XYZ file of C-alpha atoms in Angstrom:
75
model
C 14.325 63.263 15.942
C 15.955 66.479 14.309
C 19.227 66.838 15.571
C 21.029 70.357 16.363
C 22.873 70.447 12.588
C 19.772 69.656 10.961
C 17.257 71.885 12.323
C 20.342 74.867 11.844
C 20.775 74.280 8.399
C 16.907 73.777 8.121
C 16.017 77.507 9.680
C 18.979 79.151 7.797
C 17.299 77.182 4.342
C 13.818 79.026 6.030
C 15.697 82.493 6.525
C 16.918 82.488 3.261
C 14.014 81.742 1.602
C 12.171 84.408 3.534
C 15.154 86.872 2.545
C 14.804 85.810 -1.046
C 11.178 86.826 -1.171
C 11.659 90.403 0.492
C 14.401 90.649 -2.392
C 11.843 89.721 -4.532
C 9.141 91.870 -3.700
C 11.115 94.647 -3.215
C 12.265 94.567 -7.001
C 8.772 94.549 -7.722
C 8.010 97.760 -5.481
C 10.509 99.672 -7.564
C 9.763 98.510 -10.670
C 6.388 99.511 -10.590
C 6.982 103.154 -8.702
C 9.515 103.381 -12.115
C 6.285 102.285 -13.804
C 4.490 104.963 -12.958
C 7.041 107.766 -13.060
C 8.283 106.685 -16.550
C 6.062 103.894 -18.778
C 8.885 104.615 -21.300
C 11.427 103.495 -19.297
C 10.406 99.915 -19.182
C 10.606 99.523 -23.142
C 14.207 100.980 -23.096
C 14.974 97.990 -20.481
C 13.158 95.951 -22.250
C 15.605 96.170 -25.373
C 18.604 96.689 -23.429
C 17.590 92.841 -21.899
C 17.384 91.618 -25.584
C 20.514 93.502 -26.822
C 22.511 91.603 -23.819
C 20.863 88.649 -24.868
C 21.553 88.967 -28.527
C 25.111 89.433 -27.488
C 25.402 86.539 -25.476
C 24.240 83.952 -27.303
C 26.553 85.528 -29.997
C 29.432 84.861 -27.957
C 28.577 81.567 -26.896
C 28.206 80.667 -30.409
C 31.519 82.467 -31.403
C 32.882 80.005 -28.655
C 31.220 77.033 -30.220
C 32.638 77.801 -33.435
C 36.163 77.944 -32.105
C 35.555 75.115 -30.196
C 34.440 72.575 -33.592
C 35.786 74.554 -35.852
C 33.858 77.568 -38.144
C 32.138 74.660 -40.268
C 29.922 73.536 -37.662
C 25.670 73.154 -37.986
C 23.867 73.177 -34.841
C 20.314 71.731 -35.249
């Protein structure tokens, strides 16, 4: 038997699942209208996502290296 706490927290895990995939789906909506006003567009995100990248695994490493000192081999 489900008691009252368990079936609340089980229909607000439900909700939010359901709220996650609208999210979800609407991302994908506007990514593809910007799709198909602008195919160019997509390639300029496309290396903005890798610059930000880039940049944050060099400051994790950066943080590494003050952490163990600027002699340190990761393998």
């Amino acid at each position: 038997m489900e008691t009252r706490a368990q079936k609340r927290t089980r229909l607000e895990e439900q909700e939010g699942k359901i709220q996650n995939n609208k999210t979800k789906q609407d991302i994908e909506i506007i990514v593809n209208e910007i799709k198909m006003d602008d195919p160019g567009i997509i390639s300029e995100l496309e290396d903005i996502s890798r610059n930000l990248q880039y940049e944050k695994n060099n400051k994790e490493f950066k943080q590494m290296e003050m952490h163990y000192g600027s002699g340190c081999n990761i393998m």
